[in-house]
PDB file of C-alpha atoms in Angstrom:
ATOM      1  CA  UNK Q   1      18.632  -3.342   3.709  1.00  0.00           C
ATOM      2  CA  UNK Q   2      16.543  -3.475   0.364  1.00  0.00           C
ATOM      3  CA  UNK Q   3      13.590  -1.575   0.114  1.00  0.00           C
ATOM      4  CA  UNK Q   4       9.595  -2.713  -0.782  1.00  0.00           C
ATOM      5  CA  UNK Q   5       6.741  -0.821  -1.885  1.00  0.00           C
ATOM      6  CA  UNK Q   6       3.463  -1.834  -0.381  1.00  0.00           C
ATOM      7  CA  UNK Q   7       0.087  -1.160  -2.113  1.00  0.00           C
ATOM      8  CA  UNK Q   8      -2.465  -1.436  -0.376  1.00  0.00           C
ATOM      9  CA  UNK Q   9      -5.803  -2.147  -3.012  1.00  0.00           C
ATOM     10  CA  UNK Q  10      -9.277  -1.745  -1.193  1.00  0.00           C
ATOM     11  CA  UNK Q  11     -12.726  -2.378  -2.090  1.00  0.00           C
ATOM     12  CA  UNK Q  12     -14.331   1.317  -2.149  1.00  0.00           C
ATOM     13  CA  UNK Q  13     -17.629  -0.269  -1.775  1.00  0.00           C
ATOM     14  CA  UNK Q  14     -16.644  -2.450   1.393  1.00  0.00           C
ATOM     15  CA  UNK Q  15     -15.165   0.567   2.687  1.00  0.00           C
ATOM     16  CA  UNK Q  16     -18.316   3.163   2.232  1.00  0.00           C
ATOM     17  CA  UNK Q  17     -20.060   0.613   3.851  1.00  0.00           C
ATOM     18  CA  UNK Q  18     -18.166   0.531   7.572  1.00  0.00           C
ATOM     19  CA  UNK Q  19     -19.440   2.023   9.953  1.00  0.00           C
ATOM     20  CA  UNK Q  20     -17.906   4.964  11.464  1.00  0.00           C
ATOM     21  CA  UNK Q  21     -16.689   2.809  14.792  1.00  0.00           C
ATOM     22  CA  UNK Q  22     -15.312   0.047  12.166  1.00  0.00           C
ATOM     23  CA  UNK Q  23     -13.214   2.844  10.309  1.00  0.00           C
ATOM     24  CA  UNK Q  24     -12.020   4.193  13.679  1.00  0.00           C
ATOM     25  CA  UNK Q  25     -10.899   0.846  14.437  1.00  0.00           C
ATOM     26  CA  UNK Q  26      -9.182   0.173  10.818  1.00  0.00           C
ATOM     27  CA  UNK Q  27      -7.269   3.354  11.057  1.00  0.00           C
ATOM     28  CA  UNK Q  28      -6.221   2.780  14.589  1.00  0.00           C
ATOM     29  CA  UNK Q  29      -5.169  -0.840  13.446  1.00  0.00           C
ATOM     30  CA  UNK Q  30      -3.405   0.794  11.018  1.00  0.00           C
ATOM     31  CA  UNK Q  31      -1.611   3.266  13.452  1.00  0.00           C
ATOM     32  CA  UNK Q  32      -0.851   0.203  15.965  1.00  0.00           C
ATOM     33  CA  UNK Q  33       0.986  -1.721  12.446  1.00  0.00           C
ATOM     34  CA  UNK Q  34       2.785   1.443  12.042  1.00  0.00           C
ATOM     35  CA  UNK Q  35       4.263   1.745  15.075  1.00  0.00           C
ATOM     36  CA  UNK Q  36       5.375  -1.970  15.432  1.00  0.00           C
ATOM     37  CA  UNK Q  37       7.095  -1.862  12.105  1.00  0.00           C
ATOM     38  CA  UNK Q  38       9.062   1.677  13.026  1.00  0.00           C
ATOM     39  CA  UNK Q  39       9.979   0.353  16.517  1.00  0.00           C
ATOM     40  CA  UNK Q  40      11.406  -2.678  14.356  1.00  0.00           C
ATOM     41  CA  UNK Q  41      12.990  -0.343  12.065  1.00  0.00           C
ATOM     42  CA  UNK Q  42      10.880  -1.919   8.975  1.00  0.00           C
ATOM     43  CA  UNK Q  43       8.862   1.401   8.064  1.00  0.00           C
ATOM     44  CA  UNK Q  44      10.327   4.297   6.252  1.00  0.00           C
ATOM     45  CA  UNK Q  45       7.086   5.880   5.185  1.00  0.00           C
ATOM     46  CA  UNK Q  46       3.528   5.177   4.651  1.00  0.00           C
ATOM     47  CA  UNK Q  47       0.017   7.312   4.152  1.00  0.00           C
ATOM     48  CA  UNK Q  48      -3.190   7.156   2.460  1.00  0.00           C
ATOM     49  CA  UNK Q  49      -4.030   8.404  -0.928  1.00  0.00           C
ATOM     50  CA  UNK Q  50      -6.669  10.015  -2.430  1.00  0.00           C
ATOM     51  CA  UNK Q  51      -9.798   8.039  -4.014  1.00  0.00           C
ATOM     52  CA  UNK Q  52      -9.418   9.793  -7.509  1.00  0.00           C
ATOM     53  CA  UNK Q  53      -5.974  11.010  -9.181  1.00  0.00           C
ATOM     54  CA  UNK Q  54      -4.301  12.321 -12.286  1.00  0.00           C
ATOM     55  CA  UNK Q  55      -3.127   9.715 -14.950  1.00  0.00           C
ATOM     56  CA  UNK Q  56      -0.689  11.555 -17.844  1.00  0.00           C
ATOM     57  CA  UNK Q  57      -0.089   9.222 -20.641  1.00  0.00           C
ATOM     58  CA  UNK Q  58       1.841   9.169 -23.891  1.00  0.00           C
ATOM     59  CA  UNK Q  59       4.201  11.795 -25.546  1.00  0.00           C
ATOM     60  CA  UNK Q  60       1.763  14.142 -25.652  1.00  0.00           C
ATOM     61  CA  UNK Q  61       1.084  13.810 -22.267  1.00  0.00           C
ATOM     62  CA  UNK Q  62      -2.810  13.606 -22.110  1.00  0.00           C
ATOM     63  CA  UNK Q  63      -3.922  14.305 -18.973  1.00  0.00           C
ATOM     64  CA  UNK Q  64      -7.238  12.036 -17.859  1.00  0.00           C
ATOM     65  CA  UNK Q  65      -8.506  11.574 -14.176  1.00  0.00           C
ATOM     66  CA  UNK Q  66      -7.362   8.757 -12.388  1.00  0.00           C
ATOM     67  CA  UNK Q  67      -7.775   4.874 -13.505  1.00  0.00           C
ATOM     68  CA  UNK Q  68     -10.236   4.282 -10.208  1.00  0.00           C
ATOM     69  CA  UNK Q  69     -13.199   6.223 -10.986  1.00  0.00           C
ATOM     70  CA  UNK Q  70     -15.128   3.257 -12.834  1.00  0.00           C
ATOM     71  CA  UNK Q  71     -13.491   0.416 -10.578  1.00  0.00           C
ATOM     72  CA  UNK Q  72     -14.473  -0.608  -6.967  1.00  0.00           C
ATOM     73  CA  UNK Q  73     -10.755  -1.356  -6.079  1.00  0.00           C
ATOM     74  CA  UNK Q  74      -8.249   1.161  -5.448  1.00  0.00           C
ATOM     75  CA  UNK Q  75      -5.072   1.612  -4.156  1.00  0.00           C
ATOM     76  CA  UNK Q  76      -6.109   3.229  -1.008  1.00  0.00           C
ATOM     77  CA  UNK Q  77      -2.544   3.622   0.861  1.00  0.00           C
ATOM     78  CA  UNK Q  78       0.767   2.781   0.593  1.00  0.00           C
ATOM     79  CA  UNK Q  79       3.909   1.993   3.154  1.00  0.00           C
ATOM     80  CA  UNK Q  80       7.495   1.614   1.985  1.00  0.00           C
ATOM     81  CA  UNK Q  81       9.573  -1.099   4.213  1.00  0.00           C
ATOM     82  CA  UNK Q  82      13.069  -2.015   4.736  1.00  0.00           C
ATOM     83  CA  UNK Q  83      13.868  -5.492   5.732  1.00  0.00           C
ATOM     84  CA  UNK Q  84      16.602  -8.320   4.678  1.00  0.00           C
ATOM     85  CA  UNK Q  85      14.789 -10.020   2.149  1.00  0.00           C
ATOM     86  CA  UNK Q  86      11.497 -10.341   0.770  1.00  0.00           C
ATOM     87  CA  UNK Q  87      10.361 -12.992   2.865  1.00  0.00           C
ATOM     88  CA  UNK Q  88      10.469 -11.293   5.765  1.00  0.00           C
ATOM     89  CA  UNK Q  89       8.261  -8.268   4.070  1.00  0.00           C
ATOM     90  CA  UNK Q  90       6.109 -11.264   2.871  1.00  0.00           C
ATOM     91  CA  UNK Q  91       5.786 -11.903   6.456  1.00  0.00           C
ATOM     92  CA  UNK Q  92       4.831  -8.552   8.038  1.00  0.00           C
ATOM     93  CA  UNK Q  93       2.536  -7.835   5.380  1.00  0.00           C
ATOM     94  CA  UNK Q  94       0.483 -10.797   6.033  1.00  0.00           C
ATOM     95  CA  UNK Q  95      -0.089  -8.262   9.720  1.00  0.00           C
ATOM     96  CA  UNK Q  96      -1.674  -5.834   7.431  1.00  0.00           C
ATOM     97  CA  UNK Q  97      -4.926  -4.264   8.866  1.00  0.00           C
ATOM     98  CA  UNK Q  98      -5.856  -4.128   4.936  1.00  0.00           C
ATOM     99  CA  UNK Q  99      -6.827  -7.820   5.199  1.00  0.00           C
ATOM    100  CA  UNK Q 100      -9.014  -7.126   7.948  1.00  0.00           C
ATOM    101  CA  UNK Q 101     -11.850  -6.002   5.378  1.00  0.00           C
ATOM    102  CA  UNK Q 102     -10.912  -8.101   2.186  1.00  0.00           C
ATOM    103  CA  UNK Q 103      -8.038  -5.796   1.134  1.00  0.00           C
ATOM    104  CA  UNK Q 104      -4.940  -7.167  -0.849  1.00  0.00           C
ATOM    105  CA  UNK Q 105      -1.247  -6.343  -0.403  1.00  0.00           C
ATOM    106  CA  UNK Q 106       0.805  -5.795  -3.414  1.00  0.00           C
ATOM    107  CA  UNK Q 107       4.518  -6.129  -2.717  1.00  0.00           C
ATOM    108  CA  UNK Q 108       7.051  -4.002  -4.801  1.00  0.00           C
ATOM    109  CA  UNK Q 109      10.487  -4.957  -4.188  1.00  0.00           C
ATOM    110  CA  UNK Q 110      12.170  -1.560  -4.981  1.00  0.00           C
ATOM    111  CA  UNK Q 111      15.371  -1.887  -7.619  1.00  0.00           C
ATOM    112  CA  UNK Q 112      18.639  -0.684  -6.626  1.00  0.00           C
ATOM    113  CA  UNK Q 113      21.651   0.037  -8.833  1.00  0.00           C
ATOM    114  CA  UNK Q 114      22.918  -3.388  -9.722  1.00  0.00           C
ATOM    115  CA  UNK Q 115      19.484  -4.883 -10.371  1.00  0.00           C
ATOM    116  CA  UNK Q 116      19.373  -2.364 -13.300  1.00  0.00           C
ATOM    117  CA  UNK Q 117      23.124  -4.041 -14.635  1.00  0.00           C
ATOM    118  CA  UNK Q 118      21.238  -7.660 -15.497  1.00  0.00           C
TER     119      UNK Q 118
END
């Protein structure tokens, strides 16, 4: 099976703005995805990430805080899936509880040894 990266980019703003009931239903919509994809044997991992991060850049290896703090969007979680082919990641994602509040999937098919020969 290949492998896909999803990131999951969120409107902070939209997202400070739910109510606590509305994020207890999000994360339990999340939770209920979760579980269908395992029991389907699509999910190999998935979390949430922190609002702010580390970027380190260049040979000398700057270190600056995280590309998010002056944007509303951020990459707010993650899964990694295994399926057949991308259309059927295509499909599941379109499931995601990220589109429930405006949220966008980004799909990363993940490279494996003989993509790197071409």
């Amino acid at each position: 099976m290949k492998q896909f990266l999803l990131l999951l980019h969120e409107d902070i703003e939209k997202l400070n703005e739910l109510s606590p009931k509305d994020m207890e239903e999000l994360a339990n919509a999340h939770m209920n995805w979760a579980n269908k994809l395992a029991e389907a044997g699509h999910l190999i991992s998935g979390d949430g990430l922190h609002e702010k991060g580390i970027l380190i850049t260049g040979k000398d290896c700057v270190v600056k805080d995280g590309p998010y703090l002056e944007s509303k969007e951020i990459i707010g979680d993650y899964y990694l899936l295994q399926a057949d082919d991308l259309e059927t990641i295509v499909e599941l994602a379109k499931e995601c509880p990220t589109h429930l509040y405006g949220g966008t999937t980004e799909i990363r098919p993940i490279m494996e040894m003989e993509d790197y020969e071409q």
